[in-house]
Amino acid sequence: QVQLVESGGGLVQPGGSLRLSCAASGFTFSIYAMSWYRQAPGKERELVAAITSAGGSTNYADSMKGRFTISRDNAKKVVYLQMTSLKPEDTAVYYCNAHFSMPDLTRDYWGQGTQVTVSS
């Protein structure tokens, strides 16, 4: 069955770094665009970063530009989110998303999320 399993979250001090990973299985990873979203308590889920299926193009939310880097390894079926210069406002549950669309067919898969807490 389809699985997206995030890992790498945890507690980090302001200014620190974390690398999140999302391991995929059960679908053709290499044809899916992959994204990271996050949701803080009391807030809506928001897009953090996205990468195209072949990894040739990336997109970031404005507040993450220059601090976060999304990448993928299609051979390993893993997408990464390298986070640097972390701030307390980056505290949230981070979710991995796989998205595929073509005429008359759309697929979206979500992971269970991994908690990132930025605090001193």
PDB file of C-alpha atoms in Angstrom:
ATOM      1  CA  GLN A   1       0.000   0.000   0.000  1.00  0.00           C
ATOM      2  CA  VAL A   2       0.977   3.635  -0.330  1.00  0.00           C
ATOM      3  CA  GLN A   3       3.172   4.939   2.451  1.00  0.00           C
ATOM      4  CA  LEU A   4       4.924   8.196   3.137  1.00  0.00           C
ATOM      5  CA  VAL A   5       6.978   8.035   6.302  1.00  0.00           C
ATOM      6  CA  GLU A   6       8.533  11.206   7.632  1.00  0.00           C
ATOM      7  CA  SER A   7      11.460  11.246  10.014  1.00  0.00           C
ATOM      8  CA  GLY A   8      14.067  13.617  11.367  1.00  0.00           C
ATOM      9  CA  GLY A   9      11.930  15.912  13.442  1.00  0.00           C
ATOM     10  CA  GLY A  10      12.721  16.864  16.988  1.00  0.00           C
ATOM     11  CA  LEU A  11      13.667  19.641  19.354  1.00  0.00           C
ATOM     12  CA  VAL A  12      16.258  22.150  18.175  1.00  0.00           C
ATOM     13  CA  GLN A  13      17.474  25.489  19.479  1.00  0.00           C
ATOM     14  CA  PRO A  14      16.857  28.701  17.554  1.00  0.00           C
ATOM     15  CA  GLY A  15      19.460  29.065  14.836  1.00  0.00           C
ATOM     16  CA  GLY A  16      19.914  25.327  14.589  1.00  0.00           C
ATOM     17  CA  SER A  17      19.371  22.923  11.720  1.00  0.00           C
ATOM     18  CA  LEU A  18      17.408  19.776  11.012  1.00  0.00           C
ATOM     19  CA  ARG A  19      17.020  17.529   8.007  1.00  0.00           C
ATOM     20  CA  LEU A  20      13.674  15.885   7.473  1.00  0.00           C
ATOM     21  CA  SER A  21      13.282  12.795   5.324  1.00  0.00           C
ATOM     22  CA  CYS A  22      10.213  11.267   3.733  1.00  0.00           C
ATOM     23  CA  ALA A  23      10.472   7.704   2.503  1.00  0.00           C
ATOM     24  CA  ALA A  24       7.918   6.667  -0.095  1.00  0.00           C
ATOM     25  CA  SER A  25       6.610   3.273  -1.100  1.00  0.00           C
ATOM     26  CA  GLY A  26       3.652   1.749  -2.888  1.00  0.00           C
ATOM     27  CA  PHE A  27       3.527   4.136  -5.843  1.00  0.00           C
ATOM     28  CA  THR A  28       5.690   5.332  -8.721  1.00  0.00           C
ATOM     29  CA  PHE A  29       7.650   7.933  -6.816  1.00  0.00           C
ATOM     30  CA  SER A  30       9.544   9.310  -9.797  1.00  0.00           C
ATOM     31  CA  ILE A  31       6.440  10.671 -11.530  1.00  0.00           C
ATOM     32  CA  TYR A  32       5.079  12.494  -8.494  1.00  0.00           C
ATOM     33  CA  ALA A  33       5.782  16.047  -7.488  1.00  0.00           C
ATOM     34  CA  MET A  34       6.729  16.134  -3.833  1.00  0.00           C
ATOM     35  CA  SER A  35       6.103  18.814  -1.268  1.00  0.00           C
ATOM     36  CA  TRP A  36       6.539  19.590   2.380  1.00  0.00           C
ATOM     37  CA  TYR A  37       3.748  21.288   4.271  1.00  0.00           C
ATOM     38  CA  ARG A  38       3.535  22.317   7.898  1.00  0.00           C
ATOM     39  CA  GLN A  39       0.813  23.023  10.388  1.00  0.00           C
ATOM     40  CA  ALA A  40       1.294  24.919  13.608  1.00  0.00           C
ATOM     41  CA  PRO A  41      -1.219  24.717  16.458  1.00  0.00           C
ATOM     42  CA  GLY A  42      -4.296  26.768  15.672  1.00  0.00           C
ATOM     43  CA  LYS A  43      -3.143  27.528  12.143  1.00  0.00           C
ATOM     44  CA  GLU A  44      -3.937  26.188   8.715  1.00  0.00           C
ATOM     45  CA  ARG A  45      -1.623  23.828   6.910  1.00  0.00           C
ATOM     46  CA  GLU A  46       0.754  25.754   4.674  1.00  0.00           C
ATOM     47  CA  LEU A  47       3.106  24.899   1.859  1.00  0.00           C
ATOM     48  CA  VAL A  48       6.770  24.938   2.824  1.00  0.00           C
ATOM     49  CA  ALA A  49       8.524  23.742  -0.319  1.00  0.00           C
ATOM     50  CA  ALA A  50       7.859  21.737  -3.460  1.00  0.00           C
ATOM     51  CA  ILE A  51       9.951  19.909  -6.037  1.00  0.00           C
ATOM     52  CA  THR A  52       9.033  18.579  -9.443  1.00  0.00           C
ATOM     53  CA  SER A  53       9.093  14.892 -10.265  1.00  0.00           C
ATOM     54  CA  ALA A  54      12.576  14.936 -11.813  1.00  0.00           C
ATOM     55  CA  GLY A  55      13.868  17.440  -9.303  1.00  0.00           C
ATOM     56  CA  GLY A  56      14.558  20.110 -11.861  1.00  0.00           C
ATOM     57  CA  SER A  57      12.468  22.820 -10.278  1.00  0.00           C
ATOM     58  CA  THR A  58      11.765  23.842  -6.717  1.00  0.00           C
ATOM     59  CA  ASN A  59       9.471  26.332  -5.050  1.00  0.00           C
ATOM     60  CA  TYR A  60       9.494  27.783  -1.553  1.00  0.00           C
ATOM     61  CA  ALA A  61       7.226  29.832   0.629  1.00  0.00           C
ATOM     62  CA  ASP A  62       8.675  33.306   1.045  1.00  0.00           C
ATOM     63  CA  SER A  63       9.516  32.884   4.724  1.00  0.00           C
ATOM     64  CA  MET A  64      11.561  29.753   3.979  1.00  0.00           C
ATOM     65  CA  LYS A  65      13.565  31.030   1.031  1.00  0.00           C
ATOM     66  CA  GLY A  66      17.263  30.955   1.740  1.00  0.00           C
ATOM     67  CA  ARG A  67      16.823  28.851   4.881  1.00  0.00           C
ATOM     68  CA  PHE A  68      15.186  25.626   3.652  1.00  0.00           C
ATOM     69  CA  THR A  69      16.214  23.358   0.795  1.00  0.00           C
ATOM     70  CA  ILE A  70      14.091  20.607  -0.689  1.00  0.00           C
ATOM     71  CA  SER A  71      15.691  17.767  -2.613  1.00  0.00           C
ATOM     72  CA  ARG A  72      14.860  14.257  -3.709  1.00  0.00           C
ATOM     73  CA  ASP A  73      16.516  10.987  -4.582  1.00  0.00           C
ATOM     74  CA  ASN A  74      14.335   9.092  -7.018  1.00  0.00           C
ATOM     75  CA  ALA A  75      16.500   5.989  -6.816  1.00  0.00           C
ATOM     76  CA  LYS A  76      15.973   5.809  -3.048  1.00  0.00           C
ATOM     77  CA  LYS A  77      12.399   7.147  -3.212  1.00  0.00           C
ATOM     78  CA  VAL A  78      13.119   9.775  -0.603  1.00  0.00           C
ATOM     79  CA  VAL A  79      12.473  13.492  -0.404  1.00  0.00           C
ATOM     80  CA  TYR A  80      14.402  15.690   2.001  1.00  0.00           C
ATOM     81  CA  LEU A  81      13.936  19.050   3.632  1.00  0.00           C
ATOM     82  CA  GLN A  82      17.099  20.647   4.939  1.00  0.00           C
ATOM     83  CA  MET A  83      16.193  23.376   7.402  1.00  0.00           C
ATOM     84  CA  THR A  84      18.701  25.908   8.669  1.00  0.00           C
ATOM     85  CA  SER A  85      18.546  29.077  10.776  1.00  0.00           C
ATOM     86  CA  LEU A  86      15.472  27.716  12.469  1.00  0.00           C
ATOM     87  CA  LYS A  87      13.193  30.084  14.328  1.00  0.00           C
ATOM     88  CA  PRO A  88      10.580  29.474  17.029  1.00  0.00           C
ATOM     89  CA  GLU A  89       7.903  30.264  14.452  1.00  0.00           C
ATOM     90  CA  ASP A  90       9.046  27.247  12.444  1.00  0.00           C
ATOM     91  CA  THR A  91       7.602  25.032  15.173  1.00  0.00           C
ATOM     92  CA  ALA A  92       4.961  22.843  13.570  1.00  0.00           C
ATOM     93  CA  VAL A  93       4.121  19.366  12.402  1.00  0.00           C
ATOM     94  CA  TYR A  94       5.749  18.868   9.017  1.00  0.00           C
ATOM     95  CA  TYR A  95       3.979  16.715   6.453  1.00  0.00           C
ATOM     96  CA  CYS A  96       5.191  15.128   3.254  1.00  0.00           C
ATOM     97  CA  ASN A  97       2.879  15.209   0.222  1.00  0.00           C
ATOM     98  CA  ALA A  98       3.023  13.364  -3.077  1.00  0.00           C
ATOM     99  CA  HIS A  99       1.002  14.813  -5.941  1.00  0.00           C
ATOM    100  CA  PHE A 100       0.281  13.534  -9.428  1.00  0.00           C
ATOM    101  CA  SER A 101      -2.137  14.971 -11.943  1.00  0.00           C
ATOM    102  CA  MET A 102      -3.094  14.468 -15.543  1.00  0.00           C
ATOM    103  CA  PRO A 103      -6.365  14.911 -17.389  1.00  0.00           C
ATOM    104  CA  ASP A 104      -9.057  12.993 -15.498  1.00  0.00           C
ATOM    105  CA  LEU A 105      -6.702  11.689 -12.845  1.00  0.00           C
ATOM    106  CA  THR A 106      -5.348  13.264  -9.688  1.00  0.00           C
ATOM    107  CA  ARG A 107      -3.641  11.560  -6.801  1.00  0.00           C
ATOM    108  CA  ASP A 108      -2.535  13.012  -3.476  1.00  0.00           C
ATOM    109  CA  TYR A 109      -0.858  11.108  -0.683  1.00  0.00           C
ATOM    110  CA  TRP A 110       0.117  12.361   2.775  1.00  0.00           C
ATOM    111  CA  GLY A 111       2.437  11.193   5.472  1.00  0.00           C
ATOM    112  CA  GLN A 112       1.588  11.130   9.157  1.00  0.00           C
ATOM    113  CA  GLY A 113       3.777  14.114   9.982  1.00  0.00           C
ATOM    114  CA  THR A 114       6.829  14.742  12.101  1.00  0.00           C
ATOM    115  CA  GLN A 115       7.015  17.298  14.895  1.00  0.00           C
ATOM    116  CA  VAL A 116       9.601  20.057  14.738  1.00  0.00           C
ATOM    117  CA  THR A 117       9.989  22.199  17.839  1.00  0.00           C
ATOM    118  CA  VAL A 118      12.314  25.183  17.854  1.00  0.00           C
ATOM    119  CA  SER A 119      12.898  26.364  21.388  1.00  0.00           C
ATOM    120  CA  SER A 120      15.653  27.304  23.766  1.00  0.00           C
TER     121      SER A 120
END
